[in-house]
Every structure is written in C-alpha cells, then in structure tokens.
mmCIF file of N, CA, C and O in Angstrom:
data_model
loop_
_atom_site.group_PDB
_atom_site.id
_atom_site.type_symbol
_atom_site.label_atom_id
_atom_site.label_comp_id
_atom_site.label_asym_id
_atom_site.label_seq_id
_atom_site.Cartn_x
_atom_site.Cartn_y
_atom_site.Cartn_z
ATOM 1 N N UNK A 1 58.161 11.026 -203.955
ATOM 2 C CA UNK A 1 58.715 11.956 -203.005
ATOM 3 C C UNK A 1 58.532 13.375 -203.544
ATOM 4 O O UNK A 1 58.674 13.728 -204.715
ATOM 5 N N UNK A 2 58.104 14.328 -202.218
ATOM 6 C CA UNK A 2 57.695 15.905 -202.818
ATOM 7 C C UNK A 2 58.883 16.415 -202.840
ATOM 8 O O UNK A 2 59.425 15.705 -201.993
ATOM 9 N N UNK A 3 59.748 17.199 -203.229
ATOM 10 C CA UNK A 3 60.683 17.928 -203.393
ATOM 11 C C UNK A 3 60.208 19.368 -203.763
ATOM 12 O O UNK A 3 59.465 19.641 -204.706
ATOM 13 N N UNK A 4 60.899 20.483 -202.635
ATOM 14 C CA UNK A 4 60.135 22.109 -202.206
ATOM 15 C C UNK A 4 61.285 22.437 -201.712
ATOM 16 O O UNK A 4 62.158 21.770 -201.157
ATOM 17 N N UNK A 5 61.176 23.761 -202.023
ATOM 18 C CA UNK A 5 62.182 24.733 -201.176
ATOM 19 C C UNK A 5 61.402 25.396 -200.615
ATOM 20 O O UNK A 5 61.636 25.642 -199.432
ATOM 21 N N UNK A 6 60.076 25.985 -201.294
ATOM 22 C CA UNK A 6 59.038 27.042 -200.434
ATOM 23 C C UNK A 6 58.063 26.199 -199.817
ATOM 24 O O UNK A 6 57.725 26.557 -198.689
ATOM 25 N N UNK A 7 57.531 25.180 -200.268
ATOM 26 C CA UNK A 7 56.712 24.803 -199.777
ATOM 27 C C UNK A 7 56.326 24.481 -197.821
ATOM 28 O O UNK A 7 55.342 24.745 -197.130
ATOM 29 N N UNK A 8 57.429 23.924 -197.571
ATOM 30 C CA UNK A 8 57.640 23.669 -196.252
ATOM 31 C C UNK A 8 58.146 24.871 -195.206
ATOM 32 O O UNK A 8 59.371 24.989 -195.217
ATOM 33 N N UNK A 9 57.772 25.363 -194.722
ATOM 34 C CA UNK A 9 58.421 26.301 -193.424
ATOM 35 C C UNK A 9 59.168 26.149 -192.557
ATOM 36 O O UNK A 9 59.042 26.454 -191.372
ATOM 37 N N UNK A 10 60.588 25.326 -193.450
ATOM 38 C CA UNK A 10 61.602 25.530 -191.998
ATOM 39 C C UNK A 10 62.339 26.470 -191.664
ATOM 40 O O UNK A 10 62.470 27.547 -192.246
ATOM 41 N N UNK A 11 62.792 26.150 -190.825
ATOM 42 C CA UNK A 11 63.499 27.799 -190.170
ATOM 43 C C UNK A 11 64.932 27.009 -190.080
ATOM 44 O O UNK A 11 64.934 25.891 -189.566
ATOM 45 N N UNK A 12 66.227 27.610 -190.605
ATOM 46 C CA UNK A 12 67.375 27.013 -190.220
ATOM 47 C C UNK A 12 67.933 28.770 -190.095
ATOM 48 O O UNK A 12 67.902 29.651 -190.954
ATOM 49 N N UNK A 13 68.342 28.801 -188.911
ATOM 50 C CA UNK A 13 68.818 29.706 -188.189
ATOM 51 C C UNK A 13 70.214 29.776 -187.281
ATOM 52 O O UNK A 13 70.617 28.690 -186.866
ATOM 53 N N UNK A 14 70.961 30.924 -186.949
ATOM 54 C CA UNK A 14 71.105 31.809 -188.013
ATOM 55 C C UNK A 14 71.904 31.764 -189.272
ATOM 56 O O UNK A 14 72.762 30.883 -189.331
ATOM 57 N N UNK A 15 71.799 32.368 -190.034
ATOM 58 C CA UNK A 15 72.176 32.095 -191.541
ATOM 59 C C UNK A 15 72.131 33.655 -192.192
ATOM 60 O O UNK A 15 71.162 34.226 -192.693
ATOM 61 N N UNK A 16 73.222 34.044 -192.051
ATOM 62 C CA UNK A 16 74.536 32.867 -192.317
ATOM 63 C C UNK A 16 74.863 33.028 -190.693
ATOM 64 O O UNK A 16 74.452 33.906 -189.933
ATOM 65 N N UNK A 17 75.834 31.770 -190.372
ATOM 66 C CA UNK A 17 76.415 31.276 -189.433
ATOM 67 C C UNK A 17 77.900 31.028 -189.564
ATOM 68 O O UNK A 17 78.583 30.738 -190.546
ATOM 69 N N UNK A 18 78.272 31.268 -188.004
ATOM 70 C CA UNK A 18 79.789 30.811 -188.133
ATOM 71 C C UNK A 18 80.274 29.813 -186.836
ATOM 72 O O UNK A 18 81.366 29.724 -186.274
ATOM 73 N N UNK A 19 78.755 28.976 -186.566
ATOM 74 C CA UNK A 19 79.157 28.294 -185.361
ATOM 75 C C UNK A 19 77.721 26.942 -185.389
ATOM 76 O O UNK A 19 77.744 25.946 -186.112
ATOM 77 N N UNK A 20 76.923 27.197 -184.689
ATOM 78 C CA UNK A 20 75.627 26.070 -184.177
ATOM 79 C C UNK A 20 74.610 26.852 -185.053
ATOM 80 O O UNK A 20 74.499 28.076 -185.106
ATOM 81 N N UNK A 21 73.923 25.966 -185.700
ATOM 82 C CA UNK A 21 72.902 26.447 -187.001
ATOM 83 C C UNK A 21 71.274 25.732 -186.049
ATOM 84 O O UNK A 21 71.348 24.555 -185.697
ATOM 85 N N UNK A 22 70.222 26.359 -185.790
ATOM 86 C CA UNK A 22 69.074 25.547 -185.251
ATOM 87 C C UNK A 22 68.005 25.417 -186.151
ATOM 88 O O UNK A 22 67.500 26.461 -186.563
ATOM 89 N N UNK A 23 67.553 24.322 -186.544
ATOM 90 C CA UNK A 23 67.030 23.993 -187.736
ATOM 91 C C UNK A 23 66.122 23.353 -187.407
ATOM 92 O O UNK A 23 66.256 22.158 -187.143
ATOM 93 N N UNK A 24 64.576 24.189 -187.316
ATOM 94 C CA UNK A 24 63.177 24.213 -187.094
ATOM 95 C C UNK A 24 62.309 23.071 -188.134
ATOM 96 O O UNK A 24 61.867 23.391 -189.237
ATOM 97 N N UNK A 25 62.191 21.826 -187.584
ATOM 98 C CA UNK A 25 61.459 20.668 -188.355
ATOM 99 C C UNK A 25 59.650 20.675 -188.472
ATOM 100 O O UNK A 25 59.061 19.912 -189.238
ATOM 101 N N UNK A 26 58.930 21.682 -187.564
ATOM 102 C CA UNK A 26 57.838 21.136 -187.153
ATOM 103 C C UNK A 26 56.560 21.467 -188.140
ATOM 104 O O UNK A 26 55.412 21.130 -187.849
ATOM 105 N N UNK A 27 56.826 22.002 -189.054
ATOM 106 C CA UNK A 27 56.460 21.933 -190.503
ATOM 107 C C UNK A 27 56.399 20.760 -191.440
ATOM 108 O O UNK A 27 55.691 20.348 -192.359
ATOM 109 N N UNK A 28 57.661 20.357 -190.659
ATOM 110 C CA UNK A 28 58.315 19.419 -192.180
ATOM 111 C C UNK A 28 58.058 17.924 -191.762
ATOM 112 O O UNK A 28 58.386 16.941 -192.427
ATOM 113 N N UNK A 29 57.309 17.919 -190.344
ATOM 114 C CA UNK A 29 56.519 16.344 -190.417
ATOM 115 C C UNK A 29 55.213 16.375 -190.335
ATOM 116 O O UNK A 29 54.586 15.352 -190.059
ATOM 117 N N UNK A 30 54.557 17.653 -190.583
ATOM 118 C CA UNK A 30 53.102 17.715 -191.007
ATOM 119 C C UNK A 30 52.850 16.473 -191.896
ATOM 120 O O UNK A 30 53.785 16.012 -192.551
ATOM 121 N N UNK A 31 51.950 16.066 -191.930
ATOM 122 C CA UNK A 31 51.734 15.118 -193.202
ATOM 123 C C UNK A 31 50.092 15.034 -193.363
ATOM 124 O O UNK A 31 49.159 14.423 -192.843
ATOM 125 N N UNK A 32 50.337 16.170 -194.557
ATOM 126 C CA UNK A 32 48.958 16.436 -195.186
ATOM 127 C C UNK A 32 48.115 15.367 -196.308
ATOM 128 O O UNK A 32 46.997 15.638 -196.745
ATOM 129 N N UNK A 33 48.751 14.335 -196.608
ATOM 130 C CA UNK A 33 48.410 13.219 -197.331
ATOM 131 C C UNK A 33 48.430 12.005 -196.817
ATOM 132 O O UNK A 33 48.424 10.978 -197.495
ATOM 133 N N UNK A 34 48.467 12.076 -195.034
ATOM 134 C CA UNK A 34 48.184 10.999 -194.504
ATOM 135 C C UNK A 34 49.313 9.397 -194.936
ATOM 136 O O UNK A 34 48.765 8.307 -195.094
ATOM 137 N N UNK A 35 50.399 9.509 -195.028
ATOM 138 C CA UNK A 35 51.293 9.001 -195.749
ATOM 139 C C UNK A 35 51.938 8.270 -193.937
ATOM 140 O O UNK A 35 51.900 8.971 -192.926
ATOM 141 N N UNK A 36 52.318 7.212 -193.936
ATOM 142 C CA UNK A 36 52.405 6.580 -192.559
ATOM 143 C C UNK A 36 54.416 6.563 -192.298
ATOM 144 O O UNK A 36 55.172 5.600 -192.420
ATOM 145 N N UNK A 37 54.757 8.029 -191.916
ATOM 146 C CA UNK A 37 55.793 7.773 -191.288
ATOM 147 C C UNK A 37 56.887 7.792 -190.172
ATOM 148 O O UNK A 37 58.088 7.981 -189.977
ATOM 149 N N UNK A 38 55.512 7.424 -189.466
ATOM 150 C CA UNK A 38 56.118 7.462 -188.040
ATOM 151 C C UNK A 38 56.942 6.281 -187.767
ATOM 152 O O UNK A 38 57.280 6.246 -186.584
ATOM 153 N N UNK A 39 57.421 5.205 -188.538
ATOM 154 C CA UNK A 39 58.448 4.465 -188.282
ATOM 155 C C UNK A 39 59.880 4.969 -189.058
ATOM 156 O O UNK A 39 60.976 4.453 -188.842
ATOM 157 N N UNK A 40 59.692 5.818 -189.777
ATOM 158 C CA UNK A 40 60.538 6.538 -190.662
ATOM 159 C C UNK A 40 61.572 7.389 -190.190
ATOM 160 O O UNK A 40 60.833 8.228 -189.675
ATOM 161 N N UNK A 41 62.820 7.852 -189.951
ATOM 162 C CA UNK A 41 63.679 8.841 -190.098
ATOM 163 C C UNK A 41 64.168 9.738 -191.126
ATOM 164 O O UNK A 41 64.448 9.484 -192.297
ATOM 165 N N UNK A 42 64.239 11.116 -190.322
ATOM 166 C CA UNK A 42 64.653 12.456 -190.985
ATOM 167 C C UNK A 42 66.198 12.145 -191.342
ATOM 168 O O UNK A 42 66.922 11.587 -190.518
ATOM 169 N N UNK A 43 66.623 12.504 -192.515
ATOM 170 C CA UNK A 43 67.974 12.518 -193.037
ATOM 171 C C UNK A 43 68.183 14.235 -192.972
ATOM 172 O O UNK A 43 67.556 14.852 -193.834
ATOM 173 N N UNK A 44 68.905 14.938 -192.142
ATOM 174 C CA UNK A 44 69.313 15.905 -192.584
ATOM 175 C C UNK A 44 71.381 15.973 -192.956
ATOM 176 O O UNK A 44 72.284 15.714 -192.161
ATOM 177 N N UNK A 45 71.489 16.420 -194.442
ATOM 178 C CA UNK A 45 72.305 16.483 -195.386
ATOM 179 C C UNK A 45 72.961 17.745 -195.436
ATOM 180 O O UNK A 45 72.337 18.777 -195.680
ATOM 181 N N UNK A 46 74.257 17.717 -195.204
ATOM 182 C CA UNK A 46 74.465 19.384 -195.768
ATOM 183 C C UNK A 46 75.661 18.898 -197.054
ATOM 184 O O UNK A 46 75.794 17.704 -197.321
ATOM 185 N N UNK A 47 76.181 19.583 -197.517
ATOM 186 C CA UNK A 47 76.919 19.415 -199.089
ATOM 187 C C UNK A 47 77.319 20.873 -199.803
ATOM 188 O O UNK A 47 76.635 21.765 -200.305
ATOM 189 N N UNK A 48 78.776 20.685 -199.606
ATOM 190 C CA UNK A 48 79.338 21.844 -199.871
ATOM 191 C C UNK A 48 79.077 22.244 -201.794
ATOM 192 O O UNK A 48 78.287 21.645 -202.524
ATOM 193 N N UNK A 49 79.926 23.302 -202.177
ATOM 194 C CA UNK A 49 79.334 23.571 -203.359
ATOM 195 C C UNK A 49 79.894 23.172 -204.547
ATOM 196 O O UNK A 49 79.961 23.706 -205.654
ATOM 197 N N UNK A 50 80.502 21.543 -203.853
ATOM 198 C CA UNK A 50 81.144 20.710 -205.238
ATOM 199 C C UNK A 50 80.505 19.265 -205.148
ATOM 200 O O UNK A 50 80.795 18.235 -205.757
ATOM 201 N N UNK A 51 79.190 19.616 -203.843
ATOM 202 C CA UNK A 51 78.258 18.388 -204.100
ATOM 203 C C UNK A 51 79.284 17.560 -203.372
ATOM 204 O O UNK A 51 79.290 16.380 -203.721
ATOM 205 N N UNK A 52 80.036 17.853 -202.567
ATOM 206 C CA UNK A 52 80.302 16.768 -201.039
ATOM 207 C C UNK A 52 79.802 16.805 -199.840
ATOM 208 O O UNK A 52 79.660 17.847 -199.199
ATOM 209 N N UNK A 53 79.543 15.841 -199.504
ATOM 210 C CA UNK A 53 78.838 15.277 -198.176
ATOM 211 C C UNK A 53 79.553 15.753 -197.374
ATOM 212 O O UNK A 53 80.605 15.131 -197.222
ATOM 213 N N UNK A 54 79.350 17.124 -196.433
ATOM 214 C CA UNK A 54 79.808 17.502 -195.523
ATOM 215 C C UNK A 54 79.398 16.958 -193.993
ATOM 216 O O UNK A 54 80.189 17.000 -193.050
ATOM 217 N N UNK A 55 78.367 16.565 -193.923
ATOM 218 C CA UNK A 55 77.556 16.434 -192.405
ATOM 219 C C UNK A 55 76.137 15.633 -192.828
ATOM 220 O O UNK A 55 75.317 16.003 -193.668
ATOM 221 N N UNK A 56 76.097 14.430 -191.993
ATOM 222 C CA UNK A 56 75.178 13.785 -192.262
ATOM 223 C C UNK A 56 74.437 13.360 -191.087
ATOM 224 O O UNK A 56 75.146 12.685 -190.341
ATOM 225 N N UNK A 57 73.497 13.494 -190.757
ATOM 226 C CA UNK A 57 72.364 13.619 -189.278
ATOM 227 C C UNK A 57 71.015 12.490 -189.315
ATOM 228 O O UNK A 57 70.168 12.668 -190.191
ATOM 229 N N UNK A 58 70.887 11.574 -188.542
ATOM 230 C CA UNK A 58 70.164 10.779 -188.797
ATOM 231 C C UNK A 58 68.795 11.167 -187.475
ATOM 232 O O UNK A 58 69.282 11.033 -186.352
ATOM 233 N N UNK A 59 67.412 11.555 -187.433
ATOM 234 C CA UNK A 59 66.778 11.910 -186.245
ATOM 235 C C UNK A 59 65.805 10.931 -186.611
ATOM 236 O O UNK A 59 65.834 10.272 -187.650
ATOM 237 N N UNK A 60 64.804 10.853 -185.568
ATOM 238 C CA UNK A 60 63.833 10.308 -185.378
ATOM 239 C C UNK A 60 62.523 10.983 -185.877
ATOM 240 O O UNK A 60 62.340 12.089 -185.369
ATOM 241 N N UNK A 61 61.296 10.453 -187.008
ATOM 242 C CA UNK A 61 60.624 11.122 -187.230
ATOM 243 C C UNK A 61 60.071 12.212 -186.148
ATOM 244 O O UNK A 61 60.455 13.364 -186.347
ATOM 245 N N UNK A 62 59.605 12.091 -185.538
ATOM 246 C CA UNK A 62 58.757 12.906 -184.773
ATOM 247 C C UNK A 62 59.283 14.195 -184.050
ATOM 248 O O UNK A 62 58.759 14.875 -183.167
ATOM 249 N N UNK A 63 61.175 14.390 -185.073
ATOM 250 C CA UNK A 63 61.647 15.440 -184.587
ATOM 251 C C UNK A 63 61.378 16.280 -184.478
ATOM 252 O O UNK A 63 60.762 16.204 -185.541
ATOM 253 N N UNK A 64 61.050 17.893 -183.959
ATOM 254 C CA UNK A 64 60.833 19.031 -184.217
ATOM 255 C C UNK A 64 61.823 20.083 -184.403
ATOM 256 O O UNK A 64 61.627 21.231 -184.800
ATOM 257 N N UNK A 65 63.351 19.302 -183.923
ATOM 258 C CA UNK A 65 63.809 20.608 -184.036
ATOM 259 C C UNK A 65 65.439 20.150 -183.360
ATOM 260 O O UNK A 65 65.590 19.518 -182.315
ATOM 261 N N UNK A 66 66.696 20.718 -184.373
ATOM 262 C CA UNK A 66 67.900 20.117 -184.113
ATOM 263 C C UNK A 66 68.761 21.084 -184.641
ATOM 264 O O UNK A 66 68.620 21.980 -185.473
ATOM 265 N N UNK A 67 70.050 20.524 -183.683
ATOM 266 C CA UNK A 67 71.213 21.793 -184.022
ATOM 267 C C UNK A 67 72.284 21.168 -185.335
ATOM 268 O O UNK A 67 72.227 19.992 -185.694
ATOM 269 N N UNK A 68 72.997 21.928 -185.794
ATOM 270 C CA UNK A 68 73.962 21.109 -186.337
ATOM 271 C C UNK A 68 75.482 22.376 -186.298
ATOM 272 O O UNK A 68 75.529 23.502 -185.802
ATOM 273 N N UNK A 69 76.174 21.862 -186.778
ATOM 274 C CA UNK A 69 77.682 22.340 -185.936
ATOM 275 C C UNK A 69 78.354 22.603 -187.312
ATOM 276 O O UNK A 69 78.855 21.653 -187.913
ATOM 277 N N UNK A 70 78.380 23.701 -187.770
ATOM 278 C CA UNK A 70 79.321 24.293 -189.363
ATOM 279 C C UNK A 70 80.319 25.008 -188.557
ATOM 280 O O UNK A 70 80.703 26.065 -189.057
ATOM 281 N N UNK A 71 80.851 24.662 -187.376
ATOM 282 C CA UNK A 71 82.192 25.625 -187.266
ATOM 283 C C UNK A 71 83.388 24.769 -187.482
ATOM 284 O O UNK A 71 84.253 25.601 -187.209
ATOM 285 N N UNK A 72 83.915 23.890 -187.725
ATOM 286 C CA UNK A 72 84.973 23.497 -188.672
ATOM 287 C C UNK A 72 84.522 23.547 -190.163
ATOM 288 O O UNK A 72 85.385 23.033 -190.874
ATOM 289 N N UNK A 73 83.358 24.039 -190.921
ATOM 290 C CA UNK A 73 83.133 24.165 -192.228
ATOM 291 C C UNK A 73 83.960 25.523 -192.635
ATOM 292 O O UNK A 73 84.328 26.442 -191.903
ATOM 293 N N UNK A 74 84.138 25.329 -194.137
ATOM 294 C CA UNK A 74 85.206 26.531 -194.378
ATOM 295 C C UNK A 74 84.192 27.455 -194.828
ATOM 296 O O UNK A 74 83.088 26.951 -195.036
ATOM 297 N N UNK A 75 84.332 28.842 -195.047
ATOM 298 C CA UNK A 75 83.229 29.803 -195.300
ATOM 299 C C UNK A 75 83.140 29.755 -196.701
ATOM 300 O O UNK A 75 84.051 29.894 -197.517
ATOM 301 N N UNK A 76 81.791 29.514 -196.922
ATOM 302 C CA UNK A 76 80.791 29.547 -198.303
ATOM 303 C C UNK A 76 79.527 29.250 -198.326
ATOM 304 O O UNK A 76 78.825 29.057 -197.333
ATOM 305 N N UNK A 77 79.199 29.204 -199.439
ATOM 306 C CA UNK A 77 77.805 28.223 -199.787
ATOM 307 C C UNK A 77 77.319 27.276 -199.350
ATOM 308 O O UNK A 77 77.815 26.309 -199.928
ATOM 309 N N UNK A 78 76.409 26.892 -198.440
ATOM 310 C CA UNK A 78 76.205 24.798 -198.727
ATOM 311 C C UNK A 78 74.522 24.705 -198.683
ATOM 312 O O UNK A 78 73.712 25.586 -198.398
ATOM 313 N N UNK A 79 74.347 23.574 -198.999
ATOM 314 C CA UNK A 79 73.303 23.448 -199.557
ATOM 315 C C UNK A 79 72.641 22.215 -197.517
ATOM 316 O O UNK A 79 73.476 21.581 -196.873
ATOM 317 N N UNK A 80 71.439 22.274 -197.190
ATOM 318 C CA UNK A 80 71.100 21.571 -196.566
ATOM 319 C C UNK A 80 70.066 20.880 -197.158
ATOM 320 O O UNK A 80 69.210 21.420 -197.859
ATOM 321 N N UNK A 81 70.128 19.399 -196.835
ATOM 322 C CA UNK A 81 68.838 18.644 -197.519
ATOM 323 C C UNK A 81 68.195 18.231 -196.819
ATOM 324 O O UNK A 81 68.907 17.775 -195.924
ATOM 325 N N UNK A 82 66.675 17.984 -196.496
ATOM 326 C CA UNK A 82 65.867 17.810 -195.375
ATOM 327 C C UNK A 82 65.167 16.798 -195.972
ATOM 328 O O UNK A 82 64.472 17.079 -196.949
ATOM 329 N N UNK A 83 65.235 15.298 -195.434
ATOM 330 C CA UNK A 83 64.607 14.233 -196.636
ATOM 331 C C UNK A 83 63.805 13.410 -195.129
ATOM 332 O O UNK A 83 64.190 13.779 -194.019
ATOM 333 N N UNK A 84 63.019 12.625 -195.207
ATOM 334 C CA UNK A 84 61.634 11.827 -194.574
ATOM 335 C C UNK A 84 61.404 10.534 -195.409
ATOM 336 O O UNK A 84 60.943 9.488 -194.953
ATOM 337 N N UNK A 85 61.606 10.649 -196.081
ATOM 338 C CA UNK A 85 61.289 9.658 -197.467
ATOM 339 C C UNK A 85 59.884 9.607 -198.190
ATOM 340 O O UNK A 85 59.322 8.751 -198.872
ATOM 341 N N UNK A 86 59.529 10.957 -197.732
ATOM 342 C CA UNK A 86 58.020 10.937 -198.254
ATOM 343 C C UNK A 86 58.308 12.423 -198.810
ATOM 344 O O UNK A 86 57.951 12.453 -199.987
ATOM 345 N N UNK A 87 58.938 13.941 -198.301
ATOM 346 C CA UNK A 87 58.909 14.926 -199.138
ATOM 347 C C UNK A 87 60.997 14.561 -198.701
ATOM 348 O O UNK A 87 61.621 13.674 -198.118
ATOM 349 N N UNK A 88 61.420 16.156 -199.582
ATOM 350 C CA UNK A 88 62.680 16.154 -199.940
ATOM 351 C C UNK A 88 62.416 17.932 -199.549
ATOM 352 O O UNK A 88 61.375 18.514 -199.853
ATOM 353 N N UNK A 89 63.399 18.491 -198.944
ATOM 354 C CA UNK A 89 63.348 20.104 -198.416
ATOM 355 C C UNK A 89 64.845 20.297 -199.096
ATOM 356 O O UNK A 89 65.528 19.343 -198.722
ATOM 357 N N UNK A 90 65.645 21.215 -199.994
ATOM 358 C CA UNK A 90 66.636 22.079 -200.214
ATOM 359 C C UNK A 90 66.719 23.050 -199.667
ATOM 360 O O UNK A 90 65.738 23.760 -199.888
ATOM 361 N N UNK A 91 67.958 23.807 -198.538
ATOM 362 C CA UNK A 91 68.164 25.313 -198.014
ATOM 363 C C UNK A 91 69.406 25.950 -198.300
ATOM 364 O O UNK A 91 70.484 25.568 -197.844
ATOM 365 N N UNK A 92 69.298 26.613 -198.815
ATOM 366 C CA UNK A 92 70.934 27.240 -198.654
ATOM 367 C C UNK A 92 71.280 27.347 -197.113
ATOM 368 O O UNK A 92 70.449 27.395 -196.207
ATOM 369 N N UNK A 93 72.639 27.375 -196.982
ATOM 370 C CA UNK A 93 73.198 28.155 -195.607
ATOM 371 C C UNK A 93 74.510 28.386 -196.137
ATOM 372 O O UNK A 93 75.304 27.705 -196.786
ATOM 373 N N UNK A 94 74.501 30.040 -195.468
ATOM 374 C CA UNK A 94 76.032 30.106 -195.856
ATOM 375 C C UNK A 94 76.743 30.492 -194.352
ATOM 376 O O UNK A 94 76.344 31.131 -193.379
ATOM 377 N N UNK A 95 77.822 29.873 -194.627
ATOM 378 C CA UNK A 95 79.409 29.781 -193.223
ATOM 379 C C UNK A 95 79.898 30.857 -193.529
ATOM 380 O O UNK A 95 80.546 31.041 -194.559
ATOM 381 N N UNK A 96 79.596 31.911 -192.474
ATOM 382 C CA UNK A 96 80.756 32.787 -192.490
ATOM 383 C C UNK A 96 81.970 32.644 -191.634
ATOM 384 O O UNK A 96 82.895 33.450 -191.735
#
C-alpha cells in the first residue's frame, strides 16, 4: 500500500470548516499501476488529535466525490484518512 500526502490531488474543502466538508476523490482512484480495484471500497477516516475514530465512511470504489458532516466535531485538528487498499491519503482538516 502507497501512503502520500502530496502525491494524490484531493481537494477536501472548505478547510477549515465549521459544518459539511466536500472531499474531491477523482485523483485518488486513478490507478497508474493497473492494480484491479474496482471490486474494492474507499474507507474515508477522520481521527481527532488523540488518534480517535471520529467518523467512519464506507463508498464505493468508483467514487468521485463525498460530503462528510464535522458540525457536532469540537474545534481543532483532525486528521482525514483516504484508504482503497491499494494507496493510503493523510489530510489535515481543521473544525472551526
């Protein structure tokens, strides 16, 4: 598994946020090594900054593009994880 923060071009927008975050996938199922995962699902992860599982999102590979909801999150740091099972994406977002 690839693991990148720059490598991939997603867009998780806006950030910081204090409500609906839109988080741009269509980068992140390119698959430049021909790697077969179109039976596969996107895990997107968010995890506050003591490494708890705040929000956990299960999509369908061929996603391009999904909201997620930080307005009951308390304002700080969190980390989003963007996993396929073939690369691994890290983003900050911070809750204002």
């Amino acid at each position: 598994m690839r693991t990148s923060q720059i490598l991939d071009n997603i867009l998780i927008y806006p950030n910081p946020s204090s409500s609906l975050v839109q988080i741009n996938l269509i980068d992140f199922n390119e698959n430049k090594e021909n790697v077969n995962i179109s039976k596969q699902i996107i895990e997107i992860k968010v995890f506050d900054n003591f490494g708890n599982l705040k929000l956990l999102k299960k999509l369908p590979s061929n996603t391009t593009s999904t909201q997620i909801d930080v307005s009951n999150f308390v304002s700080g740091i969190y980390q989003i994880e963007i996993n396929n099972g073939y690369k691994k994406v890290i983003k900050k977002l911070i809750k204002k």
